[in-house]
PDB file of C-alpha atoms in Angstrom:
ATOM      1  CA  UNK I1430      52.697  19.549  28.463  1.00 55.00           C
ATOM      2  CA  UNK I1431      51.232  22.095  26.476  1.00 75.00           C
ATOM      3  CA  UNK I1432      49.581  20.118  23.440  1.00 87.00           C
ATOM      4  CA  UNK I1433      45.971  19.255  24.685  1.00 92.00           C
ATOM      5  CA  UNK I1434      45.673  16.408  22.194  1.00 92.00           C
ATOM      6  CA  UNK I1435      45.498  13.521  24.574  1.00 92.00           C
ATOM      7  CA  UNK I1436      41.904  15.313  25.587  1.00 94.00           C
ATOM      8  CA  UNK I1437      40.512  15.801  21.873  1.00 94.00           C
ATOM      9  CA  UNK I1438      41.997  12.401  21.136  1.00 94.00           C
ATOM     10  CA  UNK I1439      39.717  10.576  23.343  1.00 96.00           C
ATOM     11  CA  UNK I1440      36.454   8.835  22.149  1.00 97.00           C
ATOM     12  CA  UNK I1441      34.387   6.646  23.270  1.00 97.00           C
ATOM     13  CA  UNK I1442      35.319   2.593  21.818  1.00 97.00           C
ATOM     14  CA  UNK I1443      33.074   0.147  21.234  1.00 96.00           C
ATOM     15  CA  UNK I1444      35.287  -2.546  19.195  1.00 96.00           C
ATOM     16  CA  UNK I1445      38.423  -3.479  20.267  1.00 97.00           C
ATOM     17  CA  UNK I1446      41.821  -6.294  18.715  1.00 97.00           C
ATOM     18  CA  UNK I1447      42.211  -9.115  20.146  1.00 94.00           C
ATOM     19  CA  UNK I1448      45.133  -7.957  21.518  1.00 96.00           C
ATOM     20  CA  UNK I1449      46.044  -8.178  25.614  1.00 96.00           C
ATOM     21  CA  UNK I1450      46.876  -4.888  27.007  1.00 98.00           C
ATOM     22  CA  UNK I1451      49.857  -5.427  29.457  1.00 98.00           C
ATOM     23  CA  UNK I1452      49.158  -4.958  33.039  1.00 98.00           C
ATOM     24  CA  UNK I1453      51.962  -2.978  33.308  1.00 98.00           C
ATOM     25  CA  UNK I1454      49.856   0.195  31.311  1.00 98.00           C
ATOM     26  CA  UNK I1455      46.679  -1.008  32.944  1.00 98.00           C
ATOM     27  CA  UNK I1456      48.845  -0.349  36.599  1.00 98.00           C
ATOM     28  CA  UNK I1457      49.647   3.218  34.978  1.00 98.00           C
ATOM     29  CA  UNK I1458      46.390   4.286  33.647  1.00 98.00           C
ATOM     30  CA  UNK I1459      45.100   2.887  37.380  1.00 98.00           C
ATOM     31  CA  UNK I1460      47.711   5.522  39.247  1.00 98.00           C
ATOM     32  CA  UNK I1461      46.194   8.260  36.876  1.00 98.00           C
ATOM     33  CA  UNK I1462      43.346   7.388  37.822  1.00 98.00           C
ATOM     34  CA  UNK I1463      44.110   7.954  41.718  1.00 98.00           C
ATOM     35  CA  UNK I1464      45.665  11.080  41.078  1.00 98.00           C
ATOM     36  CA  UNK I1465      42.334  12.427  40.308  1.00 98.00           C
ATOM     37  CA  UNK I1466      40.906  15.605  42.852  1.00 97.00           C
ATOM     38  CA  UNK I1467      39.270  13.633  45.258  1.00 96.00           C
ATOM     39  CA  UNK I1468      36.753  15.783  47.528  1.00 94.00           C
ATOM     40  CA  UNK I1469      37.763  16.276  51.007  1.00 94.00           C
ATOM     41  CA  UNK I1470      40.213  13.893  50.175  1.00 95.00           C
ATOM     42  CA  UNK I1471      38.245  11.059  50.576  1.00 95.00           C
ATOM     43  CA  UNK I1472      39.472   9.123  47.862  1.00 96.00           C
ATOM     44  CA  UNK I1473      36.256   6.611  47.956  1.00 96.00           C
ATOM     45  CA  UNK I1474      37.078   4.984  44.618  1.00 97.00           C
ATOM     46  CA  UNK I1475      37.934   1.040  44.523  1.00 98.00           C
ATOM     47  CA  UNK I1476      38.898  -0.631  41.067  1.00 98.00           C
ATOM     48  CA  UNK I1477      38.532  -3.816  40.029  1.00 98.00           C
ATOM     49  CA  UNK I1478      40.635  -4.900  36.626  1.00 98.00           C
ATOM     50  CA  UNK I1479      38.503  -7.924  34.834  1.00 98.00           C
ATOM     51  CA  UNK I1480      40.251  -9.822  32.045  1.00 97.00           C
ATOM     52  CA  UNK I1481      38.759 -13.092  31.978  1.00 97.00           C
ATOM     53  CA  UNK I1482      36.709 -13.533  29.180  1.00 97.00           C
ATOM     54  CA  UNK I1483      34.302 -15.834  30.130  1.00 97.00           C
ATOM     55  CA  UNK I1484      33.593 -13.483  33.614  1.00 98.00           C
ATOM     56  CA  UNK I1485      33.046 -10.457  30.905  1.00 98.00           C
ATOM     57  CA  UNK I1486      30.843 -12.691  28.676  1.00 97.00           C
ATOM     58  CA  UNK I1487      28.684 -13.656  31.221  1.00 98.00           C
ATOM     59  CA  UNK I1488      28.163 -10.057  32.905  1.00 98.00           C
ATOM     60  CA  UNK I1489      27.202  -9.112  29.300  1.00 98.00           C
ATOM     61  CA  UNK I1490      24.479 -11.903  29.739  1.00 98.00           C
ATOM     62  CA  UNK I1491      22.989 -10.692  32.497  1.00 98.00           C
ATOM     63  CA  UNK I1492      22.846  -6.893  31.520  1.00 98.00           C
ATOM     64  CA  UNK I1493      21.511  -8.215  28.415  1.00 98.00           C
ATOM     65  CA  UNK I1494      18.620 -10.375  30.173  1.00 98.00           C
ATOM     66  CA  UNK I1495      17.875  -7.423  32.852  1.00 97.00           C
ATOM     67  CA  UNK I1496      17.309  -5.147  29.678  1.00 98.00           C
ATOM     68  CA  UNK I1497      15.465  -6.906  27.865  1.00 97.00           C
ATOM     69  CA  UNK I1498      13.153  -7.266  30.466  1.00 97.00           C
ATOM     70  CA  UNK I1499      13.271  -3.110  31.079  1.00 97.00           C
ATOM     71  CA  UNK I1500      11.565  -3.082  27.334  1.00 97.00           C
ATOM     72  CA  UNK I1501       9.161  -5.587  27.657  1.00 97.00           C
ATOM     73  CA  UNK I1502       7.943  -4.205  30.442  1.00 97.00           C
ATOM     74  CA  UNK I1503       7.112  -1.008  29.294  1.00 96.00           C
ATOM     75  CA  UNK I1504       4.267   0.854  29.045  1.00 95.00           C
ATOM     76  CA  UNK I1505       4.642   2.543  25.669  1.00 96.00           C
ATOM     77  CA  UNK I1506       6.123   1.102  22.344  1.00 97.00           C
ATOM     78  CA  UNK I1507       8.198   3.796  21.551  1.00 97.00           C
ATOM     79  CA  UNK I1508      10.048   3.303  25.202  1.00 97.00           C
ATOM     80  CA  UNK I1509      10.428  -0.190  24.298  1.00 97.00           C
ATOM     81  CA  UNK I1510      11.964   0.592  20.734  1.00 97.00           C
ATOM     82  CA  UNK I1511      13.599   3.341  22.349  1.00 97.00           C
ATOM     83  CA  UNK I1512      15.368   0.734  25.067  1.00 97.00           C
ATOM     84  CA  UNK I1513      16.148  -2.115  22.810  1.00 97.00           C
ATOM     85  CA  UNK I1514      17.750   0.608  20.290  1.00 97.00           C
ATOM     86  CA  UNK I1515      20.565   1.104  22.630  1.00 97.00           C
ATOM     87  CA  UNK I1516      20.827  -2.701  24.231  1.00 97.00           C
ATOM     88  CA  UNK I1517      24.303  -2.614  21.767  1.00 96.00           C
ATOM     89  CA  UNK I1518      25.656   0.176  23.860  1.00 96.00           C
ATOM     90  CA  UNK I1519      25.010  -1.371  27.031  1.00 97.00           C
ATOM     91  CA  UNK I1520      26.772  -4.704  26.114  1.00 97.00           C
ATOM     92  CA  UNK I1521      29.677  -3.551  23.758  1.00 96.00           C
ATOM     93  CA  UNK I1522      32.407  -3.785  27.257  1.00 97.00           C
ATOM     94  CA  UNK I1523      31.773  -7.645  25.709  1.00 96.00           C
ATOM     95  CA  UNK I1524      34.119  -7.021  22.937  1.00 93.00           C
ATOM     96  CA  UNK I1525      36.859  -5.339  24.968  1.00 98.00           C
ATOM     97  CA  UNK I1526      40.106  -7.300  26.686  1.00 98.00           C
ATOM     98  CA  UNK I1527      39.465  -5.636  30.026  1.00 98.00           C
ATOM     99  CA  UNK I1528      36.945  -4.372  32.024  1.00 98.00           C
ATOM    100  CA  UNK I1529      37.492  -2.077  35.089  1.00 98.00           C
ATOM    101  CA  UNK I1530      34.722  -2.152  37.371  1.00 98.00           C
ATOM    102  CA  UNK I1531      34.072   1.406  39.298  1.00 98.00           C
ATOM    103  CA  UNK I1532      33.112   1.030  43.087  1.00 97.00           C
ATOM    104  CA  UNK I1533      32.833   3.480  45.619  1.00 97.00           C
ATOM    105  CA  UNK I1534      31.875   4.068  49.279  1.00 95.00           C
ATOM    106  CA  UNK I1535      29.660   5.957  50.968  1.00 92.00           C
ATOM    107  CA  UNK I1536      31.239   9.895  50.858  1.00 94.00           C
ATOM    108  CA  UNK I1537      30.712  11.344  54.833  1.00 93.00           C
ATOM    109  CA  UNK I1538      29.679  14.719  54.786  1.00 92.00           C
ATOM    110  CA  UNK I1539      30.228  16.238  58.498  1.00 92.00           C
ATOM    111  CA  UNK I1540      27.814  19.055  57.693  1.00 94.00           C
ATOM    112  CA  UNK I1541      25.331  16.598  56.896  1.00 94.00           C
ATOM    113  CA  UNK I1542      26.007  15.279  61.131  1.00 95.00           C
ATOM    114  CA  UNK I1543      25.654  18.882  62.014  1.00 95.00           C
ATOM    115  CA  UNK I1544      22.471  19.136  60.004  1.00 95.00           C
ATOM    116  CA  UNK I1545      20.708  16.307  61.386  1.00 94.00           C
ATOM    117  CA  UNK I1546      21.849  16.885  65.486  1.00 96.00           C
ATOM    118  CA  UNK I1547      20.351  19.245  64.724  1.00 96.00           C
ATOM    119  CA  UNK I1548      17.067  17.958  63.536  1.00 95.00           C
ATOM    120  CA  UNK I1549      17.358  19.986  59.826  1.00 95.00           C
ATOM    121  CA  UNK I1550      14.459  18.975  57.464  1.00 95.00           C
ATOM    122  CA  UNK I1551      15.036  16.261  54.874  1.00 95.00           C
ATOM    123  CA  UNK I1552      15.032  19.349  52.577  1.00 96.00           C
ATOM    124  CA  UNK I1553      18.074  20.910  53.520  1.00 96.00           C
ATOM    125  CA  UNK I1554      19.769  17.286  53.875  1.00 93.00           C
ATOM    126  CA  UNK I1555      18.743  16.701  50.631  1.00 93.00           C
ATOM    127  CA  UNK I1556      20.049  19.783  48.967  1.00 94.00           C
ATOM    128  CA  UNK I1557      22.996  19.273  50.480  1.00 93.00           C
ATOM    129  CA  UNK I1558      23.841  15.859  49.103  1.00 90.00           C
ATOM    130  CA  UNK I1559      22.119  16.810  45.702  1.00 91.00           C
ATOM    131  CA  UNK I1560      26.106  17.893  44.501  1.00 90.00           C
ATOM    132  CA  UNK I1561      26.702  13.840  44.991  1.00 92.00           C
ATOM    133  CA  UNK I1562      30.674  14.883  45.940  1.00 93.00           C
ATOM    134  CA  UNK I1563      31.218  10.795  45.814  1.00 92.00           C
ATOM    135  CA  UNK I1564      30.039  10.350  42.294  1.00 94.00           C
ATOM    136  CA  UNK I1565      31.526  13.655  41.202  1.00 95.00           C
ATOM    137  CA  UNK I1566      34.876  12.398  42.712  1.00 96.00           C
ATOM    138  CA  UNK I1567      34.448   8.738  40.736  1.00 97.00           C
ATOM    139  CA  UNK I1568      33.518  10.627  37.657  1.00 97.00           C
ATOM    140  CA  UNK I1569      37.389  13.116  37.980  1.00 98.00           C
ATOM    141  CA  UNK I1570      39.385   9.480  38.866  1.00 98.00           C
ATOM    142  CA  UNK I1571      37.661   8.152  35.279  1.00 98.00           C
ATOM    143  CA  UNK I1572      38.352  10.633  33.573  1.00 98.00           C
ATOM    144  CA  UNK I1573      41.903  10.698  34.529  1.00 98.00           C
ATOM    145  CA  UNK I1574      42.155   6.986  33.431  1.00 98.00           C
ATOM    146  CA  UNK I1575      40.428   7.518  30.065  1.00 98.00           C
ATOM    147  CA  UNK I1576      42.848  10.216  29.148  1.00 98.00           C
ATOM    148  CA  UNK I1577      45.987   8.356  30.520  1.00 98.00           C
ATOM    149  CA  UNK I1578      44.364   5.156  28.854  1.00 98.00           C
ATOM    150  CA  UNK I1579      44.508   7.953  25.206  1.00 97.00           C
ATOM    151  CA  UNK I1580      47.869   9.069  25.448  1.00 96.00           C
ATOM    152  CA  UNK I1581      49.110   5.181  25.967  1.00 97.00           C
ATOM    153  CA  UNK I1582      47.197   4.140  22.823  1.00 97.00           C
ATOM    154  CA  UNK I1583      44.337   2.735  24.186  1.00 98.00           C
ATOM    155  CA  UNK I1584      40.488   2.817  23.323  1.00 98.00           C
ATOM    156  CA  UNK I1585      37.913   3.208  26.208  1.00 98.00           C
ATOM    157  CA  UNK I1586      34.557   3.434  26.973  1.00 98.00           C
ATOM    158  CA  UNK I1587      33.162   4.990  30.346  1.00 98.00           C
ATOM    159  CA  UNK I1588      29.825   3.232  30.788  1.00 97.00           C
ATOM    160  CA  UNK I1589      27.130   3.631  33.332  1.00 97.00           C
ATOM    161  CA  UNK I1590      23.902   2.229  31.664  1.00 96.00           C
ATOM    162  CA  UNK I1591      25.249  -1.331  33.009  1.00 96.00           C
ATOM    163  CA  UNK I1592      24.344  -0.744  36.462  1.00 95.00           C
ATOM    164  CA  UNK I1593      20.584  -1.598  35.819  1.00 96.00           C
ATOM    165  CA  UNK I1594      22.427  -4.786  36.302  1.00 97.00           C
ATOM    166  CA  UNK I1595      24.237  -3.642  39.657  1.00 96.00           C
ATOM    167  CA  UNK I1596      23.153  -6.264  42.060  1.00 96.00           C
ATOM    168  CA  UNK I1597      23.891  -9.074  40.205  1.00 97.00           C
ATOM    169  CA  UNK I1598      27.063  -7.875  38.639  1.00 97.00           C
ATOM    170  CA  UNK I1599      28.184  -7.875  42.135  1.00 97.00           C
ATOM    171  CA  UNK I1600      27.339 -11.026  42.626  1.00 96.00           C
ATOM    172  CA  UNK I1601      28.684 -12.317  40.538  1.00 97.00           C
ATOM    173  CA  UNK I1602      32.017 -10.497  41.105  1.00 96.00           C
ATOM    174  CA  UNK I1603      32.051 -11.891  44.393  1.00 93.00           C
ATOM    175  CA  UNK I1604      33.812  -8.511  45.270  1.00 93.00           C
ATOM    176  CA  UNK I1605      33.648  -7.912  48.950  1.00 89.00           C
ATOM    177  CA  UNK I1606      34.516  -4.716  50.649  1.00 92.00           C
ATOM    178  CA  UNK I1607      32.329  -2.987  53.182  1.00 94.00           C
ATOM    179  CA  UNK I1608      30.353  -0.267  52.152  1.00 94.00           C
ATOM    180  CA  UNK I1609      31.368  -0.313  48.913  1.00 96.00           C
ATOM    181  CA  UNK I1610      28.927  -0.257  45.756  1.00 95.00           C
ATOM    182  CA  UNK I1611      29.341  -0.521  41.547  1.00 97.00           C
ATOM    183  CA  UNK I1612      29.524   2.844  40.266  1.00 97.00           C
ATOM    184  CA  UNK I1613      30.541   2.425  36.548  1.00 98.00           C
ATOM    185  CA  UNK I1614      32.262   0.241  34.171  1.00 98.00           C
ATOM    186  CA  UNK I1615      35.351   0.810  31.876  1.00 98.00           C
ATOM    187  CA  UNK I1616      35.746  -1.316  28.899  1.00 98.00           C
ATOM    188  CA  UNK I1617      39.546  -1.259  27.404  1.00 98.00           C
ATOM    189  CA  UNK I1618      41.317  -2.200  24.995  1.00 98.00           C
ATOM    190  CA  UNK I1619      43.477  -1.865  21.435  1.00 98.00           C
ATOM    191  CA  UNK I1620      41.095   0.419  19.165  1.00 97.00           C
ATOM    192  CA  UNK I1621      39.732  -1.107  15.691  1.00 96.00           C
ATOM    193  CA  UNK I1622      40.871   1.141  13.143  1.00 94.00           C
ATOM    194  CA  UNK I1623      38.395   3.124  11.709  1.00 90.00           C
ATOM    195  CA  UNK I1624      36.029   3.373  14.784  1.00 93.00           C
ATOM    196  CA  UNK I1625      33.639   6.738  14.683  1.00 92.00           C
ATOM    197  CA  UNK I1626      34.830  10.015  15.809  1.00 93.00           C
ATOM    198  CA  UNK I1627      32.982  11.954  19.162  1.00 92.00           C
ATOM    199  CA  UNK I1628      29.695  13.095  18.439  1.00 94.00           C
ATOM    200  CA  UNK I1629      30.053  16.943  18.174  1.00 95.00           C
ATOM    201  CA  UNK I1630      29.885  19.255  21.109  1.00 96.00           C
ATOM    202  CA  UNK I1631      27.813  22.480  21.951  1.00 97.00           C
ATOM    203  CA  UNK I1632      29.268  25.071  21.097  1.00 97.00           C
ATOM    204  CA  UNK I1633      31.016  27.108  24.061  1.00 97.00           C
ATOM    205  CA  UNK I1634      28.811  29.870  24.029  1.00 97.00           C
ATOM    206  CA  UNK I1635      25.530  27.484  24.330  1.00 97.00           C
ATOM    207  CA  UNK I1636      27.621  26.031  27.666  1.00 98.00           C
ATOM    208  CA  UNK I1637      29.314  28.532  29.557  1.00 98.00           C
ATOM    209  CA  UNK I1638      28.582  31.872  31.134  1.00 97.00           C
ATOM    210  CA  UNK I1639      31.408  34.530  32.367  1.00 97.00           C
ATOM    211  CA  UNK I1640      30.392  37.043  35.487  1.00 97.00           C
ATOM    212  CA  UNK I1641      32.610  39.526  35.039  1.00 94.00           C
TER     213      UNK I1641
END
């Protein structure tokens, strides 16, 4: 427990083997996952564990169509270039063996109740719920699955820039569970060797601040 390797280890994957990853380490990367500080407990995450191909294929169709249509239907060139330069990115979960698809529900704030009984501007409301405590808790439950997903072996890639596509992914899911909404995507799978290292990191001192 007290190497820290399985966090420096982990990079994002964009090119995976054809190689099945066992549901049995897809179940454990899944409990990590839950095991993830949850705020007020809530515990709003839902995952949904995609290995048919064909299903992945064609939910890299549609993001693909959706952005495409994003650049043309810009206003500069440069935002056009600057979209279709990072279409790959959006659409590499295509070459993975899995895909986990993030929901979430709605997190209940009872201050927010308070608040509004109490006829609070939109202001306050809004500052309150600026923290997002839903998306911060899907964002910890990730994370715990990307590093469990390391230590096993496995490549990952935690990937938001899909949900342009959101609607019709869920369609197309045909997942059904009230309240509940696409967050993010996970692609997973058995690295290619040779795949790029992290981009480098600011430097501590550019990030934090002590108050002593």
């Amino acid at each position: 427990m007290k190497s820290l390797d399985f966090i420096y280890q982990r990079k994002s994957v964009r090119k995976f083997k054809e190689i099945n990853v066992p549901k049995e380490d897809i179940i454990k990367m899944l409990d990590a996952a839950t095991h993830a500080p949850s705020p007020k407990n809530q515990q709003t995450w839902h995952f949904v564990v995609i290995q048919n191909k064909d299903l992945i294929n064609e939910i890299g169709n549609i993001v693909t169509k959706n952005h495409i249509h994003l650049a043309d239907i810009a206003k500069e060139e440069k935002q056009r270039k600057q979209m279709m330069s990072v279409l790959p990115y959006y659409t590499c979960f295509k070459n993975a063996p899995v895909v986990i698809v993030v929901y979430s529900k709605e997190y209940y704030m009872v201050e927010e109740t308070i608040l509004r009984d109490n006829n609070a501007s939109e202001d306050v409301i809004n500052e309150l719920r600026f923290p997002n405590s839903a998306a911060q808790g899907i964002g910890a439950a990730i994370e715990n699955f990307l590093l469990a997903a390391t230590e096993l072996g496995y490549g990952t890639c935690y990937m938001t820039g899909p949900t342009h596509s959101k609607s019709e992914i869920e369609e197309l899911i045909s997942f059904n569970k009230e309240g509940y909404n696409l967050m993010a995507m996970i692609s997973l799978g058995v690295s290619e060797d040779d795949t790029p290292n992290s981009p480098p990191r600011k430097p501590l001192e550019e990030v934090v601040t002590f108050i002593d």
